[in-house]
CSV table of C-alpha atoms in Angstrom, one decimal:
chain,number,residue,atom,x,y,z
A,78,MET,CA,-60.7,93.5,-120.5
A,79,THR,CA,-59.1,96.9,-120.5
A,80,VAL,CA,-56.2,98.0,-118.3
A,81,ARG,CA,-58.5,100.5,-116.6
A,82,ARG,CA,-61.1,97.8,-115.8
A,83,LEU,CA,-58.4,95.5,-114.5
A,84,GLY,CA,-57.3,98.2,-112.0
A,85,ALA,CA,-60.8,98.8,-110.8
A,86,GLY,CA,-61.7,95.2,-110.4
A,87,LEU,CA,-58.6,93.7,-108.9
A,88,VAL,CA,-56.6,96.2,-106.9
A,89,ALA,CA,-58.9,99.1,-106.3
A,90,ALA,CA,-57.8,101.1,-103.3
A,91,ALA,CA,-55.0,98.8,-102.0
A,92,LEU,CA,-51.5,97.8,-102.7
A,93,ILE,CA,-50.6,98.3,-99.1
A,94,THR,CA,-53.3,95.9,-98.0
A,95,PRO,CA,-53.7,93.4,-100.9
A,96,ALA,CA,-55.4,90.7,-98.8
A,97,LEU,CA,-58.2,93.0,-97.9
A,98,ALA,CA,-58.4,94.4,-101.5
A,99,ALA,CA,-59.1,90.8,-102.5
A,100,CYS,CA,-61.9,90.7,-100.0
A,101,ALA,CA,-63.5,93.7,-101.7
A,102,SER,CA,-63.2,92.1,-105.1
A,103,GLY,CA,-65.2,89.1,-103.9
A,104,THR,CA,-62.6,86.5,-104.6
A,105,GLY,CA,-62.4,85.1,-101.1
A,106,THR,CA,-62.8,81.4,-100.6
A,107,GLY,CA,-61.8,80.9,-97.1
A,108,THR,CA,-64.0,80.1,-94.1
A,109,ALA,CA,-64.0,81.9,-90.9
A,110,GLY,CA,-62.9,80.1,-87.9
A,111,SER,CA,-64.8,80.1,-84.6
A,112,THR,CA,-63.9,82.6,-82.0
A,113,PRO,CA,-64.9,82.3,-78.3
A,114,SER,CA,-67.6,84.7,-77.3
A,115,PRO,CA,-66.2,87.5,-75.3
A,116,THR,CA,-67.4,87.6,-71.8
A,117,VAL,CA,-66.6,91.3,-71.1
A,118,THR,CA,-67.4,94.5,-72.8
A,119,ALA,CA,-65.2,97.4,-73.7
A,120,SER,CA,-66.9,99.6,-71.2
A,121,GLY,CA,-65.1,97.8,-68.4
A,122,ALA,CA,-67.7,95.4,-67.0
A,123,ALA,CA,-66.2,92.5,-64.9
A,124,SER,CA,-65.9,89.1,-66.4
A,125,PRO,CA,-67.8,86.3,-64.6
A,126,SER,CA,-64.9,84.0,-65.4
A,127,GLY,CA,-62.5,86.2,-63.6
A,128,ALA,CA,-60.7,87.5,-66.7
A,129,PRO,CA,-59.2,91.0,-66.6
A,130,VAL,CA,-61.5,93.9,-66.7
A,131,ALA,CA,-62.2,94.7,-70.4
A,132,GLY,CA,-61.1,98.2,-70.1
A,133,ASP,CA,-57.7,97.0,-69.1
A,134,ALA,CA,-57.6,94.5,-71.9
A,135,LYS,CA,-58.6,97.1,-74.5
A,136,GLN,CA,-56.1,99.6,-73.1
A,137,ALA,CA,-53.4,96.9,-73.5
A,138,LEU,CA,-54.2,96.5,-77.1
A,139,LEU,CA,-54.4,100.2,-77.7
A,140,ASP,CA,-51.0,100.6,-76.2
A,141,SER,CA,-49.7,97.7,-78.2
A,142,THR,CA,-49.9,99.7,-81.4
A,143,LYS,CA,-47.8,102.7,-80.2
A,144,GLU,CA,-44.5,101.2,-81.3
A,145,ILE,CA,-45.7,100.8,-84.8
A,146,SER,CA,-45.9,104.6,-85.2
A,147,ASN,CA,-42.1,104.7,-84.8
A,148,GLY,CA,-41.9,103.1,-88.2
A,149,ASN,CA,-39.2,100.4,-87.7
A,150,PHE,CA,-40.6,96.9,-88.1
A,151,ARG,CA,-41.4,94.0,-90.5
A,152,PHE,CA,-45.0,93.0,-91.3
A,153,THR,CA,-47.0,90.4,-93.1
A,154,LEU,CA,-50.6,90.4,-94.4
A,155,ALA,CA,-52.6,87.4,-95.6
A,156,GLY,CA,-56.1,86.6,-96.6
A,157,ALA,CA,-58.4,85.5,-99.4
A,158,GLY,CA,-55.5,84.0,-101.4
A,159,SER,CA,-53.4,87.1,-101.2
A,160,THR,CA,-50.2,87.8,-99.3
A,161,ALA,CA,-47.8,90.6,-98.5
A,162,GLU,CA,-44.6,90.9,-96.6
A,163,GLY,CA,-42.3,93.8,-96.1
A,164,LEU,CA,-40.5,96.3,-93.9
A,165,VAL,CA,-40.9,99.9,-92.9
A,166,HIS,CA,-37.8,101.9,-91.9
A,167,GLN,CA,-38.6,105.4,-90.9
A,168,PRO,CA,-35.1,106.4,-90.0
A,169,SER,CA,-34.1,106.1,-93.6
A,170,GLN,CA,-37.5,107.1,-95.0
A,171,SER,CA,-37.7,103.8,-96.8
A,172,ALA,CA,-40.1,100.8,-97.1
A,173,ALA,CA,-40.3,97.7,-99.2
A,174,MET,CA,-43.0,95.0,-99.8
A,175,LYS,CA,-43.6,92.0,-101.9
A,176,ILE,CA,-47.2,91.3,-102.8
A,177,SER,CA,-49.0,88.4,-104.4
A,178,ILE,CA,-52.7,88.4,-105.5
A,179,GLY,CA,-54.2,85.2,-106.9
A,180,GLY,CA,-52.4,82.0,-107.7
A,181,PRO,CA,-51.4,79.7,-110.6
A,182,SER,CA,-55.1,78.6,-111.2
A,183,SER,CA,-56.4,82.2,-111.3
A,184,ASP,CA,-57.6,83.8,-114.5
A,185,LEU,CA,-55.5,86.8,-113.4
A,186,ALA,CA,-52.7,86.8,-110.9
A,187,MET,CA,-50.4,89.7,-109.9
A,188,LYS,CA,-47.1,89.9,-108.1
A,189,LEU,CA,-45.5,93.2,-107.2
A,190,ASP,CA,-42.2,94.1,-105.7
A,191,VAL,CA,-42.5,97.7,-104.4
A,192,ILE,CA,-39.7,99.8,-103.0
A,193,HIS,CA,-40.1,103.3,-101.5
A,194,PHE,CA,-37.0,105.4,-100.7
A,195,LYS,CA,-38.1,108.9,-100.2
A,196,PRO,CA,-38.4,110.8,-102.5
A,197,ASP,CA,-38.4,107.9,-105.0
A,198,SER,CA,-40.6,104.8,-105.6
A,199,TRP,CA,-40.3,101.8,-107.8
A,200,VAL,CA,-42.5,98.8,-108.7
A,201,LYS,CA,-41.7,95.6,-110.5
A,202,LEU,CA,-44.9,94.1,-111.8
A,203,GLU,CA,-45.7,90.6,-113.0
A,204,LEU,CA,-49.1,89.7,-114.4
A,205,SER,CA,-50.0,86.1,-115.3
A,206,GLY,CA,-53.0,84.0,-116.3
A,207,PRO,CA,-55.3,83.9,-119.3
A,208,THR,CA,-56.8,87.3,-118.7
A,209,ALA,CA,-53.4,88.9,-118.3
A,210,ASN,CA,-52.2,87.5,-121.6
A,211,SER,CA,-55.1,89.1,-123.4
A,212,LEU,CA,-54.3,92.6,-122.2
A,213,PRO,CA,-53.1,94.8,-125.1
A,214,ALA,CA,-50.6,96.6,-122.9
A,215,ILE,CA,-49.0,93.5,-121.3
A,216,LYS,CA,-45.7,94.1,-123.0
A,217,GLN,CA,-45.5,97.6,-121.5
A,218,LEU,CA,-46.4,96.3,-118.0
A,219,ASN,CA,-44.4,93.0,-117.8
A,220,LEU,CA,-41.0,94.6,-118.3
A,221,GLY,CA,-39.2,92.4,-115.7
A,222,LYS,CA,-37.6,95.6,-114.4
A,223,TYR,CA,-38.3,98.1,-111.7
A,224,GLN,CA,-40.4,100.9,-113.0
A,225,HIS,CA,-39.6,104.3,-111.5
A,226,LEU,CA,-42.7,106.2,-110.5
A,227,ASP,CA,-43.3,109.9,-111.1
A,228,GLN,CA,-44.3,111.1,-107.6
A,229,THR,CA,-46.5,113.8,-109.0
A,230,ARG,CA,-48.7,111.1,-110.6
A,231,ILE,CA,-49.0,108.9,-107.4
A,232,LYS,CA,-49.5,111.6,-104.8
A,233,GLY,CA,-52.3,110.5,-102.5
A,234,ASN,CA,-52.6,107.2,-104.4
A,235,ARG,CA,-52.7,104.4,-101.8
A,236,SER,CA,-52.0,101.8,-104.5
A,237,LEU,CA,-48.6,103.1,-105.6
A,238,GLY,CA,-47.6,105.6,-102.9
A,239,PHE,CA,-46.5,105.4,-99.3
A,240,ASP,CA,-47.2,108.0,-96.6
A,241,PHE,CA,-44.3,108.2,-94.1
A,242,GLU,CA,-46.6,110.1,-91.8
A,243,LYS,CA,-48.9,107.0,-91.6
A,244,VAL,CA,-46.5,104.1,-91.6
A,245,ASP,CA,-48.8,101.2,-90.6
A,246,PRO,CA,-49.8,99.2,-93.6
A,247,ALA,CA,-52.9,97.8,-91.8
A,248,GLY,CA,-53.9,100.8,-89.6
A,249,SER,CA,-54.0,98.6,-86.5
A,250,ALA,CA,-54.2,101.6,-84.2
A,251,VAL,CA,-57.5,102.6,-85.8
A,252,LEU,CA,-58.8,99.0,-85.7
A,253,THR,CA,-58.1,98.6,-82.0
A,254,GLN,CA,-59.9,101.8,-81.2
A,255,GLY,CA,-63.0,100.1,-82.7
A,256,ILE,CA,-62.9,97.2,-80.2
A,257,THR,CA,-66.4,96.7,-78.7
A,258,GLU,CA,-65.8,93.5,-76.7
A,259,VAL,CA,-62.5,92.0,-75.5
A,260,ARG,CA,-61.2,89.4,-73.0
A,261,SER,CA,-57.8,88.0,-72.2
A,262,THR,CA,-57.4,84.4,-73.3
A,263,GLY,CA,-53.9,83.8,-71.9
A,264,THR,CA,-50.6,85.5,-71.5
A,265,GLY,CA,-50.4,88.1,-74.2
A,266,ALA,CA,-53.5,86.8,-76.0
A,267,TYR,CA,-56.9,88.4,-76.5
A,268,ALA,CA,-60.2,87.7,-78.3
A,269,GLY,CA,-63.3,89.8,-78.9
A,270,THR,CA,-65.1,91.9,-81.5
A,271,ILE,CA,-64.2,95.0,-83.5
A,272,ASP,CA,-66.4,97.6,-85.1
A,273,VAL,CA,-64.7,98.0,-88.5
A,274,THR,CA,-66.9,100.7,-89.9
A,275,LYS,CA,-64.1,103.2,-89.7
A,276,ALA,CA,-61.4,100.8,-91.0
A,277,ALA,CA,-61.5,102.3,-94.5
A,278,GLU,CA,-59.8,105.5,-93.3
A,279,ALA,CA,-57.1,103.3,-91.9
A,280,GLY,CA,-56.5,101.7,-95.2
A,281,SER,CA,-57.1,98.2,-93.8
A,282,LEU,CA,-60.5,97.5,-95.4
A,283,ASN,CA,-62.1,98.7,-98.6
A,284,ALA,CA,-65.2,100.8,-98.1
A,285,ALA,CA,-67.2,98.5,-100.3
A,286,THR,CA,-66.3,95.5,-98.2
A,287,ILE,CA,-67.5,97.3,-95.1
A,288,ALA,CA,-70.8,98.3,-96.7
A,289,ALA,CA,-71.4,94.8,-97.8
A,290,LEU,CA,-71.0,93.5,-94.3
A,291,GLY,CA,-73.9,95.7,-93.2
A,292,THR,CA,-74.6,95.5,-89.4
A,293,GLN,CA,-72.1,92.6,-89.2
A,294,ALA,CA,-69.3,95.3,-89.6
A,295,LYS,CA,-69.9,96.4,-86.0
A,296,THR,CA,-69.2,93.0,-84.5
A,297,VAL,CA,-66.3,91.4,-86.5
A,298,PRO,CA,-64.6,88.7,-84.3
A,299,PHE,CA,-60.9,89.1,-83.8
A,300,THR,CA,-58.0,87.6,-81.9
A,301,ALA,CA,-54.7,89.4,-81.1
A,302,LYS,CA,-51.3,88.6,-79.6
A,303,VAL,CA,-48.7,90.9,-78.1
A,304,ASP,CA,-45.0,90.2,-77.5
A,305,PRO,CA,-43.3,90.1,-74.1
A,306,GLN,CA,-42.8,93.9,-74.4
A,307,GLY,CA,-46.5,94.4,-74.9
A,308,ARG,CA,-46.2,95.3,-78.6
A,309,LEU,CA,-48.7,94.0,-81.2
A,310,SER,CA,-47.4,90.8,-82.9
A,311,GLU,CA,-50.6,89.4,-84.5
A,312,LEU,CA,-54.1,90.6,-85.3
A,313,VAL,CA,-56.6,88.3,-87.0
A,314,LEU,CA,-60.0,89.4,-88.3
A,315,GLN,CA,-62.7,86.8,-89.0
A,316,LEU,CA,-64.8,88.5,-91.6
A,317,PRO,CA,-68.3,86.9,-92.0
A,318,ALA,CA,-69.8,86.1,-95.3
A,319,ALA,CA,-71.2,89.1,-97.1
A,320,GLY,CA,-73.0,89.2,-100.5
A,321,GLN,CA,-70.9,87.2,-103.0
A,322,THR,CA,-67.9,87.0,-100.7
A,323,ALA,CA,-67.4,84.0,-98.5
A,324,ALA,CA,-66.4,84.2,-94.9
A,325,GLN,CA,-62.6,84.6,-94.6
A,326,GLU,CA,-59.7,85.2,-92.2
A,327,VAL,CA,-57.4,88.2,-92.6
A,328,LYS,CA,-54.2,88.0,-90.6
A,329,MET,CA,-51.6,90.7,-89.9
A,330,THR,CA,-48.3,90.3,-88.1
A,331,TYR,CA,-45.6,92.6,-86.8
A,332,SER,CA,-42.1,91.7,-85.9
A,333,ASP,CA,-38.5,93.0,-85.6
A,334,TYR,CA,-39.5,96.2,-83.8
A,335,GLY,CA,-36.6,98.6,-83.8
A,336,ALA,CA,-34.5,96.1,-85.8
A,337,ALA,CA,-35.6,96.5,-89.4
A,338,THR,CA,-33.1,97.6,-91.9
A,339,ALA,CA,-33.3,100.2,-94.7
A,340,ALA,CA,-34.9,99.1,-98.0
A,341,GLN,CA,-32.4,98.5,-100.8
A,342,LYS,CA,-32.8,100.7,-103.9
A,343,PRO,CA,-32.9,98.7,-107.2
A,344,PRO,CA,-29.7,98.6,-109.3
A,345,ALA,CA,-29.7,101.4,-111.9
A,346,ASP,CA,-29.4,98.9,-114.8
A,347,GLN,CA,-32.7,97.3,-113.6
A,348,VAL,CA,-34.7,100.5,-113.6
A,349,VAL,CA,-36.9,102.0,-116.4
A,350,GLU,CA,-39.4,104.9,-116.2
A,351,ALA,CA,-43.0,103.7,-115.7
A,352,PRO,CA,-45.2,103.9,-118.8
A,353,ALA,CA,-48.6,105.6,-118.8
A,354,GLU,CA,-50.2,102.1,-118.8
A,355,LEU,CA,-48.9,101.4,-115.3
A,356,TYR,CA,-50.6,104.5,-113.9
A,357,SER,CA,-53.8,103.7,-115.7
A,358,LEU,CA,-53.8,100.2,-114.1
A,359,PHE,CA,-53.9,101.6,-110.6
A,360,ASN,CA,-56.0,104.8,-111.1
């Protein structure tokens, strides 16, 4: 397997959302949980059960994403055997995330420690598993140090770059705009369905994943929670089975609004310039 094929097959289009990238690669093994059928529509029809008018519930979720745009929070992403956690700190123009794709039993597993401190970015990469060991460029990639990235080579690259004009790793604002049905299920809790056909532009779903879902993409079940201040704290998508990919859950959380701290630059003695093989991996 070549480095270029590795990049296309495993991490195409997503370091920021590795859990969803794994969905696109067809490695998901989870099963979707059941979600109560919404009893109201996003158009604002009344619920027979007396739940809030859907328009109000949808507006609450739309409003819940506004604080994210201020760029001061911590987040997690999980799904299909992949996880990510990190922080965004717009005041210092910095962000950091730790990403894991695959596990010990995988043919190929990847761990990344990514730091952005405008105008610089670094990534520490670890590849493991039988497939990784067969890569001819493994010695150049597994340096055990932070690899400094040439910004001219990652401009516009979602895999290695970070856009401080669009600070949400999961694009929750775009996702909530796609709500088609919603109801309140308790204090600060909601359930319904989302049309995810526009999620690719948010960076939260790979276009190939959306295409594989077909008409199911217009009615993906979700649950959501907001904190006491009405800010989004959790969004869970229940992706149905599609093609070779099993049904799976994708979960996003947000916390520490306004209380995140600046990312820490790696120590100078732990930094090397990224080799050409690294850019090839993610292009």
